[in-house]
Short mmCIF file of C-alpha atoms in Angstrom, two decimals:
data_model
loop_
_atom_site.label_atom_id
_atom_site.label_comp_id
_atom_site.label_asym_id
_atom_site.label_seq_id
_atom_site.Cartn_x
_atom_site.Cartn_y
_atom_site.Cartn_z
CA UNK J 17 121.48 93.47 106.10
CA UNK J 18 121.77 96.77 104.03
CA UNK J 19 118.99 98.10 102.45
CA UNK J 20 119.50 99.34 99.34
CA UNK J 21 117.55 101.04 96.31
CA UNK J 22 120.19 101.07 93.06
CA UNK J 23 118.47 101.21 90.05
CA UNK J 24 115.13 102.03 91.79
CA UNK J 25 113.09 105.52 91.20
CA UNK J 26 111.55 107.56 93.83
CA UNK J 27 108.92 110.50 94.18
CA UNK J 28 109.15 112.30 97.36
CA UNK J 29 106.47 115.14 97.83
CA UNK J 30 106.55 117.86 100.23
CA UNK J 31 110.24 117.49 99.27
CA UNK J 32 112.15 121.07 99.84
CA UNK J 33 112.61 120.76 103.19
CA UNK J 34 112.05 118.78 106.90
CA UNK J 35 111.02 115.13 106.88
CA UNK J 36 110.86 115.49 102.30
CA UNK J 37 113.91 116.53 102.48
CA UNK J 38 115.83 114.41 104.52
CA UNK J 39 113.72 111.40 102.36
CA UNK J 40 115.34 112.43 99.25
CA UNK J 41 118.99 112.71 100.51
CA UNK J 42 118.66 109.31 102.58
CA UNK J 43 117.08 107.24 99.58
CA UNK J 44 119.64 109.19 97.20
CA UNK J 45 121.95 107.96 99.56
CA UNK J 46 120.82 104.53 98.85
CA UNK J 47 121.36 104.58 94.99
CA UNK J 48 117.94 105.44 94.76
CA UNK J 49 116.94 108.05 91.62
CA UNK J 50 114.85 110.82 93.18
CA UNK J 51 112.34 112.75 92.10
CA UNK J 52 112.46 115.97 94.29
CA UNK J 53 108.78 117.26 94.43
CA UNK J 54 108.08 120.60 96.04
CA UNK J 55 105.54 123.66 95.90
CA UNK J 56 107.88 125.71 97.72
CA UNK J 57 104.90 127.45 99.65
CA UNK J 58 104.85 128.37 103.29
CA UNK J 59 103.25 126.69 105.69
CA UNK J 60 99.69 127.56 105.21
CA UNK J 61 99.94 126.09 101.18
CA UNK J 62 100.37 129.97 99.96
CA UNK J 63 103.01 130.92 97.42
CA UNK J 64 105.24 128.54 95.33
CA UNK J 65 109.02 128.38 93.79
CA UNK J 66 110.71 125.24 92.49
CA UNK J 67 113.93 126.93 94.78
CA UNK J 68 113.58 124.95 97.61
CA UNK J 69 113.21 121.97 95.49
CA UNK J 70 116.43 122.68 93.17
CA UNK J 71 118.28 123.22 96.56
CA UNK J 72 118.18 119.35 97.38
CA UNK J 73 118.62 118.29 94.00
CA UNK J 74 122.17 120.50 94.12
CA UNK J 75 122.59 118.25 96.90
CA UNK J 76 121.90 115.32 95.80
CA UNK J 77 123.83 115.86 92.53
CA UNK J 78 126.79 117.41 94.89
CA UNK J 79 127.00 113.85 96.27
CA UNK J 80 127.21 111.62 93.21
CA UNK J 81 123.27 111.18 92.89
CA UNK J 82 120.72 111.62 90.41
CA UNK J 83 118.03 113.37 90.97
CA UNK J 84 115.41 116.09 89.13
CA UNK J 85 113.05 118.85 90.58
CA UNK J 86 109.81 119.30 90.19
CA UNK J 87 107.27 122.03 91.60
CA UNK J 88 103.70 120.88 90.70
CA UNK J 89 101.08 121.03 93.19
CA UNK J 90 100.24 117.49 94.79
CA UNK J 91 97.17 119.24 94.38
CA UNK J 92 96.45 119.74 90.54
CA UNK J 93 95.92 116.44 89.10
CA UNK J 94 97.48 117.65 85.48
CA UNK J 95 100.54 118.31 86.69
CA UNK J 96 101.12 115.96 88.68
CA UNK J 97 100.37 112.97 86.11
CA UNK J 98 102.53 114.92 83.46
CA UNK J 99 105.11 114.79 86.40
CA UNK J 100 104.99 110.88 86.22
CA UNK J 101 105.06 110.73 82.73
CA UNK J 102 108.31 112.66 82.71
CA UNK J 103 109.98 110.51 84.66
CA UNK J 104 109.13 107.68 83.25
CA UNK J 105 110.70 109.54 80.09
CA UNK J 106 113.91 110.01 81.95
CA UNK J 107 114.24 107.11 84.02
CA UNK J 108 111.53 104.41 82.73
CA UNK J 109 110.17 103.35 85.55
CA UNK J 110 108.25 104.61 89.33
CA UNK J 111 109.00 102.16 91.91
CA UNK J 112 108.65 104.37 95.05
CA UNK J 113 106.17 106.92 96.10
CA UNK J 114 106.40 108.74 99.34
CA UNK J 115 103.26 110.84 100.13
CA UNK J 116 104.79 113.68 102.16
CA UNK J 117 103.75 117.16 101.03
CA UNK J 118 100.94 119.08 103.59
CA UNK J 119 99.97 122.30 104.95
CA UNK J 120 98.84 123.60 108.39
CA UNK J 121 95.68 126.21 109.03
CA UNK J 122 95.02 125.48 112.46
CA UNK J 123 92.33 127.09 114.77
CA UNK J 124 89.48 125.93 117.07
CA UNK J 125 86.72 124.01 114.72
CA UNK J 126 84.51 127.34 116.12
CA UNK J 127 86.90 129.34 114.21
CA UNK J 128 87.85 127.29 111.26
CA UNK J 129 86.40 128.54 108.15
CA UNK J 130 84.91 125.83 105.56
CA UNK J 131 87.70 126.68 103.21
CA UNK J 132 90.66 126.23 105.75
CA UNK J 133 88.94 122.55 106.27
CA UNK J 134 89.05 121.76 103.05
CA UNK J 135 91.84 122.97 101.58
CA UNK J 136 93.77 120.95 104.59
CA UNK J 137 91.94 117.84 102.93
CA UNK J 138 93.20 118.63 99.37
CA UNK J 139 96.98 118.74 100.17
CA UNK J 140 97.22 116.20 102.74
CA UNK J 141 94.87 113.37 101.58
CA UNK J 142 93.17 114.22 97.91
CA UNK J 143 97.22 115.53 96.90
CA UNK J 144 98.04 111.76 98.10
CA UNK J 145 95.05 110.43 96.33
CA UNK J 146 96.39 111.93 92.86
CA UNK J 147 99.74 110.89 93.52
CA UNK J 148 98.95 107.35 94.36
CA UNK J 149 96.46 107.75 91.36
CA UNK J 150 99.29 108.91 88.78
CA UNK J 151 102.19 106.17 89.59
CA UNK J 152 99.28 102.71 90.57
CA UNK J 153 98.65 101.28 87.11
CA UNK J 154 102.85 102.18 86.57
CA UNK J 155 103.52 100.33 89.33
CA UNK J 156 101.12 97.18 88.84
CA UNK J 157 102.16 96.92 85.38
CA UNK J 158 105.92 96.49 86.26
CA UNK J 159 104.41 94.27 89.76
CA UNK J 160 106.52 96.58 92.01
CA UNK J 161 105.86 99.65 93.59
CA UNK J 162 106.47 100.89 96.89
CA UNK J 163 103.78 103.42 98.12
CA UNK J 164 103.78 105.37 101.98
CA UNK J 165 101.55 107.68 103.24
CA UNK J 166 102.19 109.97 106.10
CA UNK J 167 99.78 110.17 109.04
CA UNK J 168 99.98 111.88 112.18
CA UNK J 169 99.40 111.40 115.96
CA UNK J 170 96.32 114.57 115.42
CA UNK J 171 94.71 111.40 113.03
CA UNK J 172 95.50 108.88 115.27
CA UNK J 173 94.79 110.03 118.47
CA UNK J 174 93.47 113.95 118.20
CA UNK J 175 94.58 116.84 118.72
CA UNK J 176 93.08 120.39 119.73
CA UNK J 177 92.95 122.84 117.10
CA UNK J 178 93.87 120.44 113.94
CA UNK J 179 90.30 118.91 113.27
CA UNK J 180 90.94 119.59 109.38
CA UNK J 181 94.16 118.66 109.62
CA UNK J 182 93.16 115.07 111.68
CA UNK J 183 90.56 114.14 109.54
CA UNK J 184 92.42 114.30 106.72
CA UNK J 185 95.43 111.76 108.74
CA UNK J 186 93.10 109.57 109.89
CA UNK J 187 91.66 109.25 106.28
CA UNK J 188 94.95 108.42 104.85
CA UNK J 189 95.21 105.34 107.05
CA UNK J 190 91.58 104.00 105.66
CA UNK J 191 93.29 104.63 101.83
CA UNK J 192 96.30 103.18 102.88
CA UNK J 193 94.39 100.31 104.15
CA UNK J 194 92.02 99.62 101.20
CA UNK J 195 95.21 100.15 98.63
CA UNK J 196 97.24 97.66 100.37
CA UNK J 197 94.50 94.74 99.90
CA UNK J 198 94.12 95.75 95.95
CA UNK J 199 98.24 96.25 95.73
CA UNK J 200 98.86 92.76 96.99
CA UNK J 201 98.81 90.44 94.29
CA UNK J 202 100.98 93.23 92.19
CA UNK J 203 103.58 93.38 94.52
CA UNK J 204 102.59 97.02 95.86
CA UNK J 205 102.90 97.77 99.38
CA UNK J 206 101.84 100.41 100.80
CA UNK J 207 102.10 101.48 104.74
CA UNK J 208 102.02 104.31 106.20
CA UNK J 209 104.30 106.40 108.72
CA UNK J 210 103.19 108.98 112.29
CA UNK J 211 106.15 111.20 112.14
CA UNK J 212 106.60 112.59 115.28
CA UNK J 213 109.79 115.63 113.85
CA UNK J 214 110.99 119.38 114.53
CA UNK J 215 110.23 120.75 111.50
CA UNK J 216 108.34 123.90 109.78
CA UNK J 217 104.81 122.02 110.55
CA UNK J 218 105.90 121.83 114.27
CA UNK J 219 108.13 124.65 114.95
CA UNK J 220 105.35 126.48 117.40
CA UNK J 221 103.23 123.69 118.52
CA UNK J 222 106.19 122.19 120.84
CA UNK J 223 108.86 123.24 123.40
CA UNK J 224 111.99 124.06 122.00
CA UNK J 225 113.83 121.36 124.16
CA UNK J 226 111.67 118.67 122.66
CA UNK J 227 112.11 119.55 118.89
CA UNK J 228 115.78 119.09 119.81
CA UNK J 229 115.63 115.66 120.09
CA UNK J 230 113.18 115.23 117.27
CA UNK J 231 115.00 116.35 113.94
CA UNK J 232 113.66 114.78 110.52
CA UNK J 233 116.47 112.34 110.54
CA UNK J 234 115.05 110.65 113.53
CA UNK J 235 111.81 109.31 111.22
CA UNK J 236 113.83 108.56 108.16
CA UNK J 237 114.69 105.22 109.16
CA UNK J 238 111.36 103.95 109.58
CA UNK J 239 110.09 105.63 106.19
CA UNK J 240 113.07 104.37 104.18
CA UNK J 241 112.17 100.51 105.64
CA UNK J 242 108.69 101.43 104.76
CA UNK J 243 109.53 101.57 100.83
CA UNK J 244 112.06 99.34 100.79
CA UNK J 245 112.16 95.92 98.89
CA UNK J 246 111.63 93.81 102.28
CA UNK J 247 109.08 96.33 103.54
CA UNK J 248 105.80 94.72 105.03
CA UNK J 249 101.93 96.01 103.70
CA UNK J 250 99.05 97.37 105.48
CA UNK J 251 101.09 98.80 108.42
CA UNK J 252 101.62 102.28 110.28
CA UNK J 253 104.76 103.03 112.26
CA UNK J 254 105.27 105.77 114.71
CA UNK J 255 108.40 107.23 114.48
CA UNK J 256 110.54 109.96 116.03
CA UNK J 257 113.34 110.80 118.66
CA UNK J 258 114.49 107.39 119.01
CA UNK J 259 111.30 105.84 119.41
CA UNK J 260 109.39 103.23 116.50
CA UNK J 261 105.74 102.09 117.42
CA UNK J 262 103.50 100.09 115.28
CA UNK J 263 100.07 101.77 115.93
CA UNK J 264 96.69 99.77 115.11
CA UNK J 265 93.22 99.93 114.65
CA UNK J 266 91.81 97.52 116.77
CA UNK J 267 88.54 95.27 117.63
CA UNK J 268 87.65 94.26 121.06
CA UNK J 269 85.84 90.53 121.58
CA UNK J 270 83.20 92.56 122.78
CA UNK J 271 79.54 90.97 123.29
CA UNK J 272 77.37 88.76 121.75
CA UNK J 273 73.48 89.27 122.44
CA UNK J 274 70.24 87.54 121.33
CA UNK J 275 67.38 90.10 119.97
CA UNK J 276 65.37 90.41 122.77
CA UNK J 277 68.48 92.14 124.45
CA UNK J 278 69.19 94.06 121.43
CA UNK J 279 68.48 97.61 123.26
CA UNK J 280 69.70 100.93 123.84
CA UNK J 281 69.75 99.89 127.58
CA UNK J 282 71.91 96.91 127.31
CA UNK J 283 74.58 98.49 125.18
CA UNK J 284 74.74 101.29 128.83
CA UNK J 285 74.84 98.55 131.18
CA UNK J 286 77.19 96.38 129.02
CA UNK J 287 79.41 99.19 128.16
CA UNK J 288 82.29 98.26 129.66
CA UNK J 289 82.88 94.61 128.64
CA UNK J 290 82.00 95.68 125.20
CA UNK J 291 84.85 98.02 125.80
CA UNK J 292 87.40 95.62 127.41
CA UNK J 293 90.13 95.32 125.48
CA UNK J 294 91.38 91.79 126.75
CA UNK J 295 92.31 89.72 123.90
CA UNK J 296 91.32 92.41 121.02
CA UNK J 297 92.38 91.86 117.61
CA UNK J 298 93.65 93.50 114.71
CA UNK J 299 91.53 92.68 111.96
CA UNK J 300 92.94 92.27 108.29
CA UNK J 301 90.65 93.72 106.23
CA UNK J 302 86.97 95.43 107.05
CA UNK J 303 85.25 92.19 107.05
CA UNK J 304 86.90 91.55 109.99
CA UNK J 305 84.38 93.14 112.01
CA UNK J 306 81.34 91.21 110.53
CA UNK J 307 83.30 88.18 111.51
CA UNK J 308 83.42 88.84 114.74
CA UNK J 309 79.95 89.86 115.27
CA UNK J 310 78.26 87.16 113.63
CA UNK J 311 80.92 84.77 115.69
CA UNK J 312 80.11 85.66 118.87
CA UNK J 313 81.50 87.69 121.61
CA UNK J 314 81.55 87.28 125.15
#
């Protein structure tokens, strides 16, 4: 099987460089058309130039692709919805979004200012909120679309210093989740990807013999599965150095008590079979949870 995306349109964001980058040349690669998004900011979301964007285009074009830049903010909801409506001038259709761009103020919760934490939520999950926003009805309308968001291990699992930067991760999984239950009947599926990848985002927070193994082109494959034809909905995949994962949010069988044991005192003393994680499930939507209560536990 070959997985390929001729005559298909994509939106990368966050596209100059590292994982955006390496996106756009692998779907371009594909016979995918790409739309190179970038701010061309540093790290910390100051600055912009449509350069670093450009770049990849040249090299995109350089290789017998199509492609076009584009430096609006994922951030500023007018540009980014006269973005879309450019290319469907050009191109006439948006059958791929990957939700990529983000920025990184980290620092202690102690020490991190109101406007660091939410200015981390902006890029990373309302900038994927107006992208998804832009390209949904587009994509409904023509009962195809192909939309991934990008999570991280901080969201999944935590991390110490990155408490803006989790909560917004973790929050993309609960859109992603919601989205693929209203995408479904329009053929849109949308999933979402832990990168685990040496670039500008991670150049300082690991050892330099680790980041070797971990270049952008190791999580590629599992985002370019992600949005392809084939892809599955509703699911987030780890990915990076060699390794794939399938990470999910999961409900133990837990316990099932009548109301005279409904008490403080019984959750502490029942703690850990409520906790046991024999025979958990994965629930498919939220309901899943009410089900299981109102069935029973242990």
């Amino acid at each position: 099987m070959t997985i390929r995306f001729d005559n298909r349109v994509a939106i990368v964001t966050g596209a100059g460089n590292g994982l955006g980058r390496r996106y756009a040349l692998d779907l371009a690669a594909r016979g995918a058309k790409v739309v190179v998004n970038d701010l061309g900011g540093a790290r910390d979301g100051s600055g912009s130039s449509v350069s670093a964007a450009q770049a990849v285009v040249d090299e995109i074009v350089a290789a017998g692709g199509e492609a076009m830049a584009n430096g609006a903010s994922v951030t500023d909801a007018d540009a980014i919805f006269a973005m879309v409506e450019e290319v469907k001038a050009k191109w006439g259709r948006i059958d791929i979004l990957i939700n990529n761009a983000g920025i990184l103020r980290d620092k202690t919760f102690t020490k991190m200012t109101l406007d660091d934490f939410r200015m981390v939520l902006e890029v990373h999950l309302m900038g994927s909120v107006i992208c998804t926003k832009a390209v949904w009805d587009l994509m409904r309308e023509q009962a195809y679309g192909r939309i991934l968001m990008t999570t991280s291990s901080t969201g999944l699992y935590g991390n110490f210093g990155q408490a803006n930067y989790g909560a917004a991760k973790l929050g993309l999984v609960g859109l992603m989740k919601t989205l693929a239950l209203e995408g479904a009947k329009y053929n849109v599926k949308v999933n979402t990807v832990a990168p685990l990848a040496a670039t500008r985002m991670t150049e300082d927070l690991m050892p330099p013999e680790m980041l070797a193994k971990m270049g952008p082109e190791t999580v590629s494959p599992a985002s370019v599965y992600l949005v392809s034809e084939d892809a599955p909905t509703n699911v987030i995949l780890n990915a990076g150095a060699g390794g794939f994962e399938s990470a999910n949010v999961t409900l133990t069988r837990g316990i099932h008590v009548g109301a005279d044991a409904m008490t403080p005192e019984t959750v502490a003393e029942r703690i850990a079979e409520i906790r046991d994680r024999t025979g958990e499930v994965v629930p498919d939507t939220g309901g899943g949870q009410g089900a299981m209560a109102l069935g029973g536990g242990r």
